[in-house]
XYZ file of C-alpha atoms in Angstrom:
180
model
C 49.603 -16.978 17.144
C 47.738 -14.508 14.820
C 46.321 -11.354 16.337
C 42.534 -11.210 16.547
C 40.936 -7.847 15.837
C 39.224 -6.364 18.822
C 35.601 -5.490 18.320
C 33.916 -2.558 19.992
C 31.524 -3.432 22.822
C 28.189 -4.850 21.655
C 26.160 -1.859 22.902
C 27.946 0.497 20.477
C 25.949 -0.937 17.560
C 22.424 0.351 17.026
C 19.663 -2.024 18.008
C 17.007 -2.863 15.450
C 13.493 -3.651 16.724
C 12.681 -7.362 16.650
C 11.401 -8.481 13.252
C 12.254 -5.175 11.571
C 15.012 -4.529 9.076
C 17.390 -1.636 9.657
C 19.727 -0.307 6.997
C 21.277 3.130 6.465
C 18.954 5.014 8.842
C 15.845 3.312 7.413
C 13.788 1.130 9.758
C 11.426 -1.165 7.868
C 8.708 -2.665 10.088
C 5.857 -3.000 7.604
C 3.577 -6.050 7.280
C 4.547 -7.532 10.660
C 1.147 -7.516 12.383
C 2.442 -5.063 15.016
C -0.160 -3.730 17.460
C 2.056 -0.884 18.707
C 5.116 1.118 17.678
C 8.163 -1.055 18.431
C 10.697 -0.101 21.090
C 14.425 0.408 20.512
C 14.183 2.310 17.246
C 17.684 3.660 16.511
C 17.803 7.388 17.391
C 19.399 8.313 14.038
C 16.487 6.831 12.028
C 15.425 9.042 9.120
C 12.645 6.888 7.652
C 10.361 4.712 9.766
C 8.016 2.419 7.836
C 5.197 1.003 9.973
C 2.577 0.572 7.256
C 0.280 -2.443 6.939
C 0.201 -3.333 10.637
C -2.465 -3.246 13.371
C -1.250 -0.207 15.322
C -4.191 1.454 17.113
C -2.520 4.375 18.824
C 0.623 6.497 18.870
C 1.515 7.060 22.503
C 3.367 10.024 23.975
C 6.791 8.331 24.115
C 6.574 6.084 21.016
C 8.638 8.481 18.865
C 10.653 10.049 21.680
C 14.276 10.779 20.775
C 13.774 10.347 17.019
C 15.107 13.825 16.274
C 16.452 12.879 12.807
C 13.158 11.366 11.604
C 12.084 12.909 8.290
C 9.502 10.378 7.038
C 6.956 8.288 8.952
C 4.667 5.835 7.172
C 1.698 4.695 9.268
C -0.773 4.058 6.470
C -3.044 1.029 6.585
C -3.160 0.436 10.327
C -6.020 0.615 12.862
C -4.936 4.031 14.130
C -7.675 5.906 15.992
C -5.648 7.944 18.507
C -2.471 10.036 18.409
C -1.234 11.538 21.674
C -0.854 15.365 21.472
C 2.812 15.085 22.526
C 3.664 12.144 20.236
C 5.514 14.319 17.710
C 7.281 16.525 20.259
C 10.833 15.446 19.365
C 10.288 14.890 15.621
C 11.160 18.449 14.625
C 12.583 17.403 11.223
C 9.595 15.325 10.122
C 8.719 16.254 6.522
C 6.459 13.419 5.318
C 3.685 11.870 7.422
C 1.429 9.205 5.930
C -1.647 8.390 8.018
C -3.969 7.168 5.249
C -6.312 4.168 5.574
C -6.804 4.365 9.342
C -9.624 5.168 11.797
C -8.755 8.773 12.722
C -11.752 11.057 13.329
C -9.761 14.313 13.314
C -6.403 15.730 12.279
C -3.974 14.883 15.119
C -3.139 17.928 17.222
C 0.323 19.464 17.497
C 1.734 17.988 14.309
C 5.327 19.067 13.543
C 5.589 22.496 11.917
C 8.258 21.023 9.618
C 5.758 18.902 7.626
C 5.789 19.388 3.869
C 3.506 16.451 3.075
C 0.532 15.114 5.049
C -1.517 12.251 3.686
C -4.548 11.398 5.785
C -7.018 10.130 3.173
C -9.492 7.334 3.790
C -9.991 7.875 7.517
C -13.074 9.028 9.434
C -12.118 12.709 9.692
C -15.252 14.802 10.199
C -13.642 17.889 11.676
C -10.698 20.160 10.916
C -9.874 22.373 13.911
C -8.858 26.002 13.429
C -5.304 25.317 14.647
C -4.793 21.951 12.881
C -2.237 23.380 10.441
C -1.113 26.456 12.375
C 2.512 27.408 11.675
C 2.963 24.806 8.926
C 4.484 27.183 6.381
C 6.229 24.272 4.605
C 3.105 22.140 4.069
C 2.857 21.757 0.292
C 0.915 18.479 -0.114
C -2.303 17.818 1.776
C -4.218 14.675 0.845
C -7.528 14.364 2.730
C -9.766 12.492 0.272
C -12.312 9.841 1.238
C -13.139 11.302 4.647
C -16.740 12.069 5.736
C -15.846 15.765 5.936
C -18.707 18.265 5.664
C -18.600 22.066 5.355
C -19.579 22.683 8.984
C -16.766 20.351 10.092
C -14.136 22.798 8.877
C -13.612 25.598 11.394
C -13.109 29.096 9.966
C -9.421 29.826 9.439
C -8.402 26.143 9.487
C -6.293 26.600 6.346
C -5.077 30.115 7.141
C -1.402 30.781 6.425
C -0.851 27.664 4.323
C 0.887 27.721 0.959
C -0.276 24.281 -0.136
C 0.446 23.450 -3.786
C -1.485 20.181 -3.899
C -4.728 19.720 -1.970
C -7.042 16.814 -2.528
C -10.335 16.533 -0.662
C -12.257 14.355 -3.135
C -14.967 11.932 -2.033
C -15.924 14.188 0.878
C -19.334 15.663 1.641
C -18.401 19.269 0.888
C -20.890 21.473 -0.945
C -18.643 24.540 -1.291
C -15.067 25.720 -0.896
C -14.231 26.064 2.830
C -14.433 29.607 4.242
C -11.162 31.501 4.355
C -9.478 29.407 1.706
């Protein structure tokens, strides 16, 4: 009788969220009509693609444990709310795409590790003083097509940034923001 190879227990393999495709630390969940961030995202995920869904909010524990996450694509959803603690464990997040959503302000407490933030075509009217505080690595900031006016940008909002590419076209600005 030939020997059968023994397989490790089933729970040793990472679980991929239903309907998503998981391959080499990339979790692809775009175009699935999702209304929330799926559960059971493998903890070693580096890129999470949730674009073109119907996600309305990022809750406190939606990204919990995703310590290796370096890119998160949430563009083209219905996003209007991001919990202040949503990004607490994503300390390696470099690229965050939030474009084409319903956000009215820059989410608070974004990871300091961000190098690229794309939040164009939302409803952002206000940029708080501390929105980008401590983001020394932020080099690309795309904020075009938001109803942003001069008085919506608090003094010092861009203080300490070394951004190489900033785009705030199609806004309602009449001058360069103070302190820039």
